[in-house]
PDB file of C-alpha atoms in Angstrom:
ATOM      1  CA  MET U  42      27.725-116.754   5.733  1.00 93.00           C
ATOM      2  CA  GLU U  43      27.053-115.985   1.613  1.00 97.00           C
ATOM      3  CA  LEU U  44      29.159-115.757  -1.282  1.00 98.00           C
ATOM      4  CA  ALA U  45      28.796-116.166  -4.783  1.00 98.00           C
ATOM      5  CA  MET U  46      31.360-119.094  -6.289  1.00 98.00           C
ATOM      6  CA  ILE U  47      32.451-117.514 -10.529  1.00 98.00           C
ATOM      7  CA  GLY U  48      33.446-120.465 -12.130  1.00 97.00           C
ATOM      8  CA  LEU U  49      31.649-123.727 -11.130  1.00 96.00           C
ATOM      9  CA  GLY U  50      33.927-126.255 -12.930  1.00 94.00           C
ATOM     10  CA  LYS U  51      34.714-129.376 -11.211  1.00 94.00           C
ATOM     11  CA  MET U  52      36.613-127.948  -8.609  1.00 94.00           C
ATOM     12  CA  GLY U  53      34.453-124.625  -8.442  1.00 96.00           C
ATOM     13  CA  LEU U  54      31.838-127.187  -7.883  1.00 97.00           C
ATOM     14  CA  ASN U  55      33.063-129.470  -5.197  1.00 96.00           C
ATOM     15  CA  MET U  56      34.021-126.247  -3.129  1.00 97.00           C
ATOM     16  CA  THR U  57      30.242-125.358  -3.654  1.00 97.00           C
ATOM     17  CA  THR U  58      28.875-128.602  -2.356  1.00 97.00           C
ATOM     18  CA  ARG U  59      31.627-128.528   0.778  1.00 97.00           C
ATOM     19  CA  LEU U  60      30.434-125.139   1.515  1.00 98.00           C
ATOM     20  CA  ILE U  61      27.038-125.714   1.166  1.00 98.00           C
ATOM     21  CA  GLY U  62      27.418-128.627   3.407  1.00 97.00           C
ATOM     22  CA  GLY U  63      29.384-126.705   5.738  1.00 97.00           C
ATOM     23  CA  GLY U  64      26.373-124.238   6.870  1.00 97.00           C
ATOM     24  CA  HIS U  65      27.182-121.202   3.930  1.00 98.00           C
ATOM     25  CA  ARG U  66      24.705-119.963   1.202  1.00 98.00           C
ATOM     26  CA  VAL U  67      26.526-120.183  -1.876  1.00 98.00           C
ATOM     27  CA  VAL U  68      25.560-118.151  -5.636  1.00 98.00           C
ATOM     28  CA  GLY U  69      26.826-119.945  -8.378  1.00 98.00           C
ATOM     29  CA  TYR U  70      27.940-118.631 -11.493  1.00 98.00           C
ATOM     30  CA  ASP U  71      29.428-119.477 -14.551  1.00 97.00           C
ATOM     31  CA  ARG U  72      28.909-118.902 -18.241  1.00 95.00           C
ATOM     32  CA  THR U  73      27.869-122.701 -18.982  1.00 96.00           C
ATOM     33  CA  ALA U  74      24.582-123.018 -17.698  1.00 96.00           C
ATOM     34  CA  ALA U  75      24.918-126.635 -17.501  1.00 97.00           C
ATOM     35  CA  ASN U  76      27.275-126.102 -14.662  1.00 97.00           C
ATOM     36  CA  VAL U  77      25.032-123.677 -13.190  1.00 97.00           C
ATOM     37  CA  GLU U  78      22.036-126.020 -13.158  1.00 97.00           C
ATOM     38  CA  GLU U  79      24.572-128.696 -11.215  1.00 96.00           C
ATOM     39  CA  ALA U  80      25.578-126.311  -8.816  1.00 97.00           C
ATOM     40  CA  LYS U  81      21.739-125.674  -8.424  1.00 97.00           C
ATOM     41  CA  LYS U  82      21.293-129.731  -7.552  1.00 97.00           C
ATOM     42  CA  ALA U  83      23.850-129.606  -4.721  1.00 95.00           C
ATOM     43  CA  GLY U  84      21.961-126.332  -3.430  1.00 97.00           C
ATOM     44  CA  ALA U  85      23.231-122.860  -4.539  1.00 98.00           C
ATOM     45  CA  ASP U  86      21.363-120.285  -5.807  1.00 97.00           C
ATOM     46  CA  GLY U  87      21.504-119.683  -9.264  1.00 97.00           C
ATOM     47  CA  ALA U  88      22.953-117.058 -11.313  1.00 97.00           C
ATOM     48  CA  SER U  89      22.955-116.008 -15.529  1.00 96.00           C
ATOM     49  CA  SER U  90      25.384-113.243 -15.245  1.00 97.00           C
ATOM     50  CA  LEU U  91      27.877-111.649 -12.855  1.00 97.00           C
ATOM     51  CA  LYS U  92      25.727-109.161 -12.520  1.00 97.00           C
ATOM     52  CA  GLU U  93      22.756-111.453 -11.136  1.00 98.00           C
ATOM     53  CA  THR U  94      25.220-113.288  -8.583  1.00 98.00           C
ATOM     54  CA  VAL U  95      26.357-109.586  -7.372  1.00 98.00           C
ATOM     55  CA  SER U  96      22.638-108.558  -6.964  1.00 97.00           C
ATOM     56  CA  LYS U  97      21.295-111.767  -5.160  1.00 98.00           C
ATOM     57  CA  LEU U  98      23.816-111.114  -2.154  1.00 98.00           C
ATOM     58  CA  LYS U  99      23.590-109.063   1.088  1.00 95.00           C
ATOM     59  CA  ALA U 100      26.556-105.917   1.585  1.00 94.00           C
ATOM     60  CA  PRO U 101      29.267-106.883   2.819  1.00 96.00           C
ATOM     61  CA  ARG U 102      29.567-109.208  -0.554  1.00 98.00           C
ATOM     62  CA  ILE U 103      31.618-111.963  -0.844  1.00 98.00           C
ATOM     63  CA  VAL U 104      32.847-113.351  -4.115  1.00 98.00           C
ATOM     64  CA  TRP U 105      35.379-116.089  -4.742  1.00 98.00           C
ATOM     65  CA  THR U 106      36.474-116.542  -8.399  1.00 98.00           C
ATOM     66  CA  MET U 107      37.235-120.515  -9.838  1.00 97.00           C
ATOM     67  CA  ILE U 108      38.457-119.530 -13.401  1.00 95.00           C
ATOM     68  CA  PRO U 109      41.630-119.510 -15.545  1.00 94.00           C
ATOM     69  CA  ALA U 110      44.437-117.323 -15.071  1.00 95.00           C
ATOM     70  CA  GLY U 111      45.329-114.325 -17.347  1.00 95.00           C
ATOM     71  CA  LYS U 112      42.653-112.677 -19.281  1.00 97.00           C
ATOM     72  CA  PRO U 113      39.890-114.532 -17.892  1.00 96.00           C
ATOM     73  CA  THR U 114      40.812-113.905 -14.567  1.00 97.00           C
ATOM     74  CA  ASP U 115      42.067-110.391 -15.675  1.00 98.00           C
ATOM     75  CA  ASP U 116      38.689-109.633 -17.314  1.00 97.00           C
ATOM     76  CA  THR U 117      36.402-111.017 -14.426  1.00 97.00           C
ATOM     77  CA  ILE U 118      37.978-109.045 -11.907  1.00 98.00           C
ATOM     78  CA  GLN U 119      37.568-105.584 -13.876  1.00 98.00           C
ATOM     79  CA  GLU U 120      33.871-106.321 -14.406  1.00 97.00           C
ATOM     80  CA  LEU U 121      33.384-107.324 -10.277  1.00 98.00           C
ATOM     81  CA  SER U 122      35.192-103.829  -9.633  1.00 98.00           C
ATOM     82  CA  GLU U 123      32.173-101.894 -10.993  1.00 97.00           C
ATOM     83  CA  LEU U 124      29.111-104.044 -10.227  1.00 98.00           C
ATOM     84  CA  LEU U 125      30.909-104.877  -6.410  1.00 98.00           C
ATOM     85  CA  SER U 126      31.041-101.436  -3.326  1.00 97.00           C
ATOM     86  CA  LYS U 127      33.176-100.452  -0.750  1.00 97.00           C
ATOM     87  CA  GLY U 128      33.740-103.086   1.898  1.00 97.00           C
ATOM     88  CA  ASP U 129      32.953-106.161  -0.282  1.00 98.00           C
ATOM     89  CA  ILE U 130      35.629-108.731  -0.501  1.00 98.00           C
ATOM     90  CA  VAL U 131      36.483-110.875  -4.052  1.00 98.00           C
ATOM     91  CA  ILE U 132      38.664-114.252  -3.476  1.00 98.00           C
ATOM     92  CA  ASP U 133      40.723-115.371  -6.489  1.00 98.00           C
ATOM     93  CA  GLY U 134      41.546-119.166  -5.641  1.00 97.00           C
ATOM     94  CA  GLY U 135      42.608-120.312  -9.275  1.00 95.00           C
ATOM     95  CA  ASN U 136      45.935-120.407 -10.697  1.00 94.00           C
ATOM     96  CA  SER U 137      46.612-116.653 -10.767  1.00 96.00           C
ATOM     97  CA  ASN U 138      50.332-115.127 -11.114  1.00 97.00           C
ATOM     98  CA  TYR U 139      51.093-113.523  -8.201  1.00 98.00           C
ATOM     99  CA  LYS U 140      52.281-109.990  -9.421  1.00 97.00           C
ATOM    100  CA  ASP U 141      49.022-110.294 -11.580  1.00 98.00           C
ATOM    101  CA  SER U 142      47.690-111.113  -8.075  1.00 98.00           C
ATOM    102  CA  ILE U 143      49.166-107.847  -6.445  1.00 98.00           C
ATOM    103  CA  ARG U 144      47.442-105.875  -9.302  1.00 98.00           C
ATOM    104  CA  HIS U 145      44.378-107.340  -9.113  1.00 98.00           C
ATOM    105  CA  ALA U 146      44.433-105.784  -5.419  1.00 98.00           C
ATOM    106  CA  ALA U 147      45.513-102.385  -6.367  1.00 98.00           C
ATOM    107  CA  LEU U 148      42.880-102.110  -8.786  1.00 98.00           C
ATOM    108  CA  LEU U 149      40.042-102.729  -6.086  1.00 98.00           C
ATOM    109  CA  GLU U 150      41.825-100.912  -3.043  1.00 98.00           C
ATOM    110  CA  ALA U 151      41.658 -98.427  -4.747  1.00 97.00           C
ATOM    111  CA  LYS U 152      38.052 -98.580  -5.192  1.00 97.00           C
ATOM    112  CA  GLY U 153      37.313 -99.871  -1.027  1.00 98.00           C
ATOM    113  CA  ILE U 154      37.148-103.315  -2.356  1.00 98.00           C
ATOM    114  CA  GLU U 155      38.910-105.922  -0.724  1.00 98.00           C
ATOM    115  CA  PHE U 156      40.781-108.630  -2.136  1.00 98.00           C
ATOM    116  CA  VAL U 157      42.129-112.187  -1.128  1.00 98.00           C
ATOM    117  CA  ASP U 158      44.973-114.164  -3.077  1.00 98.00           C
ATOM    118  CA  SER U 159      43.860-118.056  -2.245  1.00 98.00           C
ATOM    119  CA  GLY U 160      46.417-120.321  -3.743  1.00 97.00           C
ATOM    120  CA  THR U 161      44.243-122.987  -3.517  1.00 97.00           C
ATOM    121  CA  SER U 162      45.293-127.516  -3.305  1.00 94.00           C
ATOM    122  CA  GLY U 163      43.423-130.625  -3.511  1.00 91.00           C
ATOM    123  CA  GLY U 164      42.071-131.143  -6.869  1.00 85.00           C
ATOM    124  CA  VAL U 165      38.587-133.574  -7.282  1.00 83.00           C
ATOM    125  CA  TRP U 166      40.068-134.906  -3.987  1.00 88.00           C
ATOM    126  CA  GLY U 167      39.490-131.423  -2.419  1.00 92.00           C
ATOM    127  CA  LEU U 168      35.225-132.699  -1.994  1.00 93.00           C
ATOM    128  CA  LYS U 169      35.801-135.595   0.431  1.00 92.00           C
ATOM    129  CA  GLU U 170      39.236-134.880   1.859  1.00 93.00           C
ATOM    130  CA  GLY U 171      39.442-130.959   2.233  1.00 97.00           C
ATOM    131  CA  TYR U 172      41.328-128.293   0.107  1.00 97.00           C
ATOM    132  CA  SER U 173      45.011-126.772   1.320  1.00 97.00           C
ATOM    133  CA  LEU U 174      44.848-122.997   1.459  1.00 98.00           C
ATOM    134  CA  MET U 175      47.665-120.402   1.187  1.00 98.00           C
ATOM    135  CA  ILE U 176      46.006-116.979   1.495  1.00 98.00           C
ATOM    136  CA  GLY U 177      47.303-113.934   0.860  1.00 98.00           C
ATOM    137  CA  GLY U 178      45.978-110.753   2.382  1.00 98.00           C
ATOM    138  CA  LYS U 179      45.305-108.294   5.400  1.00 98.00           C
ATOM    139  CA  PRO U 180      44.585-110.366   7.865  1.00 98.00           C
ATOM    140  CA  GLU U 181      41.332-108.480   9.373  1.00 98.00           C
ATOM    141  CA  VAL U 182      39.943-109.326   6.055  1.00 98.00           C
ATOM    142  CA  VAL U 183      41.383-112.405   6.059  1.00 98.00           C
ATOM    143  CA  GLU U 184      39.582-113.508   9.401  1.00 98.00           C
ATOM    144  CA  THR U 185      35.980-112.013   8.459  1.00 98.00           C
ATOM    145  CA  ILE U 186      35.789-114.861   6.293  1.00 98.00           C
ATOM    146  CA  ARG U 187      37.703-117.360   7.926  1.00 98.00           C
ATOM    147  CA  SER U 188      34.432-119.695   8.310  1.00 98.00           C
ATOM    148  CA  ILE U 189      35.113-119.997   4.634  1.00 98.00           C
ATOM    149  CA  PHE U 190      38.206-121.228   5.250  1.00 98.00           C
ATOM    150  CA  GLU U 191      37.469-122.857   7.765  1.00 98.00           C
ATOM    151  CA  THR U 192      34.880-125.345   5.617  1.00 98.00           C
ATOM    152  CA  LEU U 193      37.279-125.253   2.420  1.00 98.00           C
ATOM    153  CA  ALA U 194      39.998-126.856   4.151  1.00 98.00           C
ATOM    154  CA  PRO U 195      40.778-130.317   5.942  1.00 97.00           C
ATOM    155  CA  ALA U 196      39.763-129.117   9.264  1.00 97.00           C
ATOM    156  CA  ALA U 197      39.095-125.870  11.160  1.00 96.00           C
ATOM    157  CA  ASP U 198      42.918-125.327  12.653  1.00 96.00           C
ATOM    158  CA  LYS U 199      44.204-127.789   9.714  1.00 97.00           C
ATOM    159  CA  GLY U 200      45.635-127.203   6.241  1.00 97.00           C
ATOM    160  CA  TRP U 201      45.031-123.006   6.232  1.00 98.00           C
ATOM    161  CA  GLY U 202      46.933-120.320   6.816  1.00 98.00           C
ATOM    162  CA  ARG U 203      47.275-116.838   5.538  1.00 98.00           C
ATOM    163  CA  VAL U 204      51.329-116.817   4.723  1.00 98.00           C
ATOM    164  CA  GLY U 205      51.545-112.901   3.628  1.00 98.00           C
ATOM    165  CA  PRO U 206      50.548-109.990   2.510  1.00 98.00           C
ATOM    166  CA  HIS U 207      48.657-109.754  -1.464  1.00 98.00           C
ATOM    167  CA  GLY U 208      50.832-111.717  -4.002  1.00 98.00           C
ATOM    168  CA  ALA U 209      51.489-114.760  -0.993  1.00 98.00           C
ATOM    169  CA  GLY U 210      49.179-116.898  -1.010  1.00 98.00           C
ATOM    170  CA  HIS U 211      49.309-117.247  -5.388  1.00 98.00           C
ATOM    171  CA  PHE U 212      53.336-117.288  -4.486  1.00 98.00           C
ATOM    172  CA  VAL U 213      53.615-120.040  -2.645  1.00 98.00           C
ATOM    173  CA  LYS U 214      51.006-122.162  -4.429  1.00 97.00           C
ATOM    174  CA  MET U 215      52.781-122.091  -7.212  1.00 96.00           C
ATOM    175  CA  VAL U 216      56.536-122.840  -5.402  1.00 97.00           C
ATOM    176  CA  HIS U 217      54.091-125.869  -4.488  1.00 96.00           C
ATOM    177  CA  ASN U 218      53.297-126.973  -8.154  1.00 93.00           C
ATOM    178  CA  GLY U 219      56.816-126.357  -8.505  1.00 94.00           C
ATOM    179  CA  ILE U 220      58.118-128.980  -5.932  1.00 94.00           C
ATOM    180  CA  GLU U 221      55.193-131.470  -7.156  1.00 92.00           C
ATOM    181  CA  TYR U 222      56.423-131.386 -10.582  1.00 91.00           C
ATOM    182  CA  GLY U 223      59.689-132.523  -9.052  1.00 94.00           C
ATOM    183  CA  MET U 224      57.938-135.002  -6.650  1.00 94.00           C
ATOM    184  CA  MET U 225      56.061-136.730 -10.160  1.00 92.00           C
ATOM    185  CA  GLN U 226      59.437-136.712 -12.384  1.00 93.00           C
ATOM    186  CA  ALA U 227      60.801-138.338  -9.372  1.00 94.00           C
ATOM    187  CA  TYR U 228      58.212-141.188  -8.899  1.00 94.00           C
ATOM    188  CA  ALA U 229      57.741-141.356 -12.816  1.00 93.00           C
ATOM    189  CA  GLU U 230      61.637-142.244 -13.302  1.00 94.00           C
ATOM    190  CA  GLY U 231      62.071-144.225 -10.736  1.00 95.00           C
ATOM    191  CA  PHE U 232      59.160-146.550 -11.743  1.00 94.00           C
ATOM    192  CA  SER U 233      60.617-145.906 -15.422  1.00 93.00           C
ATOM    193  CA  VAL U 234      63.656-147.774 -14.013  1.00 94.00           C
ATOM    194  CA  MET U 235      61.863-150.789 -12.186  1.00 95.00           C
ATOM    195  CA  LYS U 236      59.918-151.511 -15.369  1.00 94.00           C
ATOM    196  CA  ALA U 237      62.828-151.666 -17.860  1.00 94.00           C
ATOM    197  CA  LYS U 238      64.094-154.342 -15.257  1.00 96.00           C
ATOM    198  CA  GLU U 239      62.645-157.467 -17.431  1.00 95.00           C
ATOM    199  CA  GLU U 240      64.497-160.388 -16.001  1.00 97.00           C
ATOM    200  CA  PHE U 241      63.069-159.757 -12.393  1.00 97.00           C
ATOM    201  CA  GLY U 242      59.558-159.459 -13.685  1.00 96.00           C
ATOM    202  CA  LEU U 243      58.796-156.492 -10.915  1.00 96.00           C
ATOM    203  CA  ASP U 244      55.166-156.262 -10.418  1.00 96.00           C
ATOM    204  CA  LEU U 245      55.060-152.375  -9.545  1.00 95.00           C
ATOM    205  CA  ALA U 246      51.917-152.637  -8.131  1.00 95.00           C
ATOM    206  CA  GLN U 247      53.085-154.224  -5.588  1.00 97.00           C
ATOM    207  CA  ILE U 248      55.731-152.182  -4.649  1.00 97.00           C
ATOM    208  CA  SER U 249      53.779-149.438  -4.965  1.00 96.00           C
ATOM    209  CA  HIS U 250      51.352-150.710  -1.885  1.00 97.00           C
ATOM    210  CA  ILE U 251      55.428-151.579  -0.138  1.00 98.00           C
ATOM    211  CA  TRP U 252      56.048-148.099  -0.345  1.00 97.00           C
ATOM    212  CA  GLN U 253      52.980-146.666   0.998  1.00 97.00           C
ATOM    213  CA  TYR U 254      53.788-148.449   4.835  1.00 97.00           C
ATOM    214  CA  GLY U 255      57.021-147.310   6.659  1.00 97.00           C
ATOM    215  CA  SER U 256      58.268-145.561   3.452  1.00 97.00           C
ATOM    216  CA  VAL U 257      60.875-142.734   3.520  1.00 97.00           C
ATOM    217  CA  VAL U 258      58.957-142.074   0.159  1.00 96.00           C
ATOM    218  CA  ARG U 259      55.110-142.061   0.716  1.00 96.00           C
ATOM    219  CA  SER U 260      53.472-139.764  -0.132  1.00 94.00           C
ATOM    220  CA  TRP U 261      49.795-139.094  -1.158  1.00 92.00           C
ATOM    221  CA  LEU U 262      51.438-138.971  -5.076  1.00 93.00           C
ATOM    222  CA  LEU U 263      52.323-142.330  -4.372  1.00 93.00           C
ATOM    223  CA  ASP U 264      48.784-143.060  -3.091  1.00 94.00           C
ATOM    224  CA  LEU U 265      47.547-142.437  -6.429  1.00 92.00           C
ATOM    225  CA  ALA U 266      50.535-143.796  -8.479  1.00 93.00           C
ATOM    226  CA  ALA U 267      49.206-146.828  -6.699  1.00 94.00           C
ATOM    227  CA  ARG U 268      46.092-146.624  -7.604  1.00 92.00           C
ATOM    228  CA  ALA U 269      46.832-145.665 -10.997  1.00 92.00           C
ATOM    229  CA  LEU U 270      48.559-149.097 -10.727  1.00 93.00           C
ATOM    230  CA  ASP U 271      46.025-151.269  -9.800  1.00 93.00           C
ATOM    231  CA  GLU U 272      44.536-149.890 -13.068  1.00 91.00           C
ATOM    232  CA  ASP U 273      46.675-150.576 -15.477  1.00 89.00           C
ATOM    233  CA  ALA U 274      50.227-151.454 -14.844  1.00 88.00           C
ATOM    234  CA  ASP U 275      51.546-150.513 -18.024  1.00 88.00           C
ATOM    235  CA  LEU U 276      49.862-147.702 -18.306  1.00 87.00           C
ATOM    236  CA  SER U 277      49.057-148.279 -22.012  1.00 83.00           C
ATOM    237  CA  GLU U 278      45.577-146.194 -22.160  1.00 81.00           C
ATOM    238  CA  ILE U 279      47.730-143.033 -21.430  1.00 79.00           C
ATOM    239  CA  LYS U 280      49.455-140.831 -24.231  1.00 80.00           C
ATOM    240  CA  PRO U 281      52.668-140.000 -22.916  1.00 80.00           C
ATOM    241  CA  TRP U 282      51.843-136.332 -23.034  1.00 78.00           C
ATOM    242  CA  VAL U 283      52.124-134.297 -19.947  1.00 83.00           C
ATOM    243  CA  ALA U 284      50.864-130.580 -19.544  1.00 80.00           C
ATOM    244  CA  ASP U 285      51.583-127.771 -17.898  1.00 80.00           C
ATOM    245  CA  SER U 286      49.263-125.584 -15.635  1.00 77.00           C
ATOM    246  CA  GLY U 287      52.096-122.613 -15.667  1.00 85.00           C
ATOM    247  CA  GLU U 288      52.566-122.373 -12.193  1.00 89.00           C
ATOM    248  CA  GLY U 289      55.935-124.578 -12.581  1.00 91.00           C
ATOM    249  CA  ARG U 290      57.022-122.430 -14.871  1.00 93.00           C
ATOM    250  CA  TRP U 291      56.716-119.476 -13.349  1.00 94.00           C
ATOM    251  CA  THR U 292      58.330-120.845 -10.775  1.00 95.00           C
ATOM    252  CA  VAL U 293      61.793-121.475 -12.829  1.00 94.00           C
ATOM    253  CA  PHE U 294      61.123-118.078 -14.430  1.00 94.00           C
ATOM    254  CA  GLU U 295      61.447-116.939  -9.932  1.00 96.00           C
ATOM    255  CA  SER U 296      64.604-119.275  -9.355  1.00 96.00           C
ATOM    256  CA  ILE U 297      66.295-117.361 -12.028  1.00 95.00           C
ATOM    257  CA  ASP U 298      65.279-113.857 -11.133  1.00 96.00           C
ATOM    258  CA  LEU U 299      66.246-114.510  -7.710  1.00 96.00           C
ATOM    259  CA  ASP U 300      69.813-116.386  -7.999  1.00 97.00           C
ATOM    260  CA  VAL U 301      68.626-119.050  -6.577  1.00 96.00           C
ATOM    261  CA  PRO U 302      69.454-122.599  -8.296  1.00 96.00           C
ATOM    262  CA  ALA U 303      66.190-124.712  -8.352  1.00 94.00           C
ATOM    263  CA  PRO U 304      67.702-127.891 -11.150  1.00 95.00           C
ATOM    264  CA  VAL U 305      64.877-130.468 -10.480  1.00 94.00           C
ATOM    265  CA  LEU U 306      61.936-128.154 -10.681  1.00 94.00           C
ATOM    266  CA  THR U 307      63.869-126.996 -14.285  1.00 94.00           C
ATOM    267  CA  LEU U 308      64.472-130.183 -14.955  1.00 93.00           C
ATOM    268  CA  ALA U 309      61.395-131.958 -14.433  1.00 91.00           C
ATOM    269  CA  LEU U 310      59.190-129.032 -16.277  1.00 91.00           C
ATOM    270  CA  GLN U 311      61.880-128.992 -19.107  1.00 91.00           C
ATOM    271  CA  MET U 312      60.575-133.251 -18.867  1.00 88.00           C
ATOM    272  CA  ARG U 313      56.884-131.640 -19.433  1.00 87.00           C
ATOM    273  CA  LEU U 314      57.562-130.352 -22.421  1.00 86.00           C
ATOM    274  CA  ALA U 315      59.721-132.783 -24.181  1.00 82.00           C
ATOM    275  CA  SER U 316      56.840-134.615 -23.854  1.00 82.00           C
ATOM    276  CA  ARG U 317      55.030-132.981 -26.148  1.00 80.00           C
ATOM    277  CA  ASP U 318      57.312-133.501 -28.874  1.00 78.00           C
ATOM    278  CA  GLU U 319      55.835-136.094 -30.954  1.00 77.00           C
ATOM    279  CA  GLU U 320      58.384-135.131 -33.928  1.00 76.00           C
ATOM    280  CA  ASN U 321      61.455-135.259 -31.000  1.00 72.00           C
ATOM    281  CA  TYR U 322      63.879-133.584 -32.953  1.00 75.00           C
ATOM    282  CA  THR U 323      66.145-132.520 -31.033  1.00 74.00           C
ATOM    283  CA  ALA U 324      66.251-136.581 -30.132  1.00 74.00           C
ATOM    284  CA  ARG U 325      66.805-137.430 -34.229  1.00 78.00           C
ATOM    285  CA  MET U 326      69.505-134.768 -34.116  1.00 74.00           C
ATOM    286  CA  LEU U 327      71.344-136.416 -31.713  1.00 78.00           C
ATOM    287  CA  SER U 328      71.227-140.148 -33.038  1.00 81.00           C
ATOM    288  CA  ALA U 329      72.643-137.863 -36.071  1.00 78.00           C
ATOM    289  CA  LEU U 330      75.442-136.898 -34.266  1.00 78.00           C
ATOM    290  CA  ARG U 331      76.644-139.691 -32.717  1.00 79.00           C
ATOM    291  CA  ASN U 332      76.541-141.889 -36.454  1.00 77.00           C
ATOM    292  CA  GLN U 333      78.512-138.672 -37.898  1.00 78.00           C
ATOM    293  CA  PHE U 334      81.305-139.253 -35.347  1.00 79.00           C
ATOM    294  CA  GLY U 335      81.565-142.327 -34.218  1.00 69.00           C
ATOM    295  CA  GLY U 336      79.340-144.066 -36.980  1.00 69.00           C
ATOM    296  CA  HIS U 337      76.704-145.567 -34.018  1.00 63.00           C
ATOM    297  CA  ALA U 338      73.781-147.264 -35.280  1.00 67.00           C
ATOM    298  CA  ILE U 339      70.652-145.190 -36.324  1.00 62.00           C
ATOM    299  CA  ARG U 340      66.977-146.087 -36.418  1.00 70.00           C
ATOM    300  CA  LYS U 341      64.977-144.652 -39.535  1.00 69.00           C
ATOM    301  CA  GLU U 342      61.195-144.717 -39.453  1.00 62.00           C
ATOM    302  CA  GLU U 343      59.070-147.080 -41.214  1.00 58.00           C
TER     303      GLU U 343
END
């Protein structure tokens, strides 16, 4: 099967490499020419524009997009709607908001073009381990491109599946990332508590490896924590600033809309926001209030 990969960042390049290794022909396009060259080194056919990309595919065409959510994806879907023909398929494998995916499906369907949203997890490890794919779309359309998902997944029958109609794939991926926020926060807090118990002289890297076997809290995230601690037990080279991709906050918004309490996910998101506040006016106000009502000592900037 042949398809185009639009967006050749690290993940898009790795997916392209995995697809080519699985026997698929891939036409790669990215606004950054150097990324297209990297894809060509991996065996892809390169293109310098969306129009050229589409022209290099045989009908029915399959186009997989791996680009940032929001306007970049909106613009790309709009342009593809004008370049593709009835029966062609667009797969959005990025982290789009599921509401945008429902809108994109309607836009393309009006022109007879099929749409599939594929929540994609695996990060930089996907090339080796395979990708977890949460797919939304028509059953018959997903079935026609099954071999693509089987190639990208950890195994042909593991780690992927159609979870519902248009938008469902990105909805499930959104919740997946919300859960990820909570899990990461729990690990971070636990290791922080152990680090603070200085009189025990705990070796956090050693503990992380102990937990990898037989422990209830063992997971791939723990494996990654162990790797990070092996490299730098104090994490001294890392600035305490944590980004969020947007999906964590979308999950929190959705929980509010659905009247479903999600305190762990919400607090995990709030902690990421707190990490970016170098001024930390909130903490300064808390300290000032404690001093005002109780005469508690405050520390002043030097």
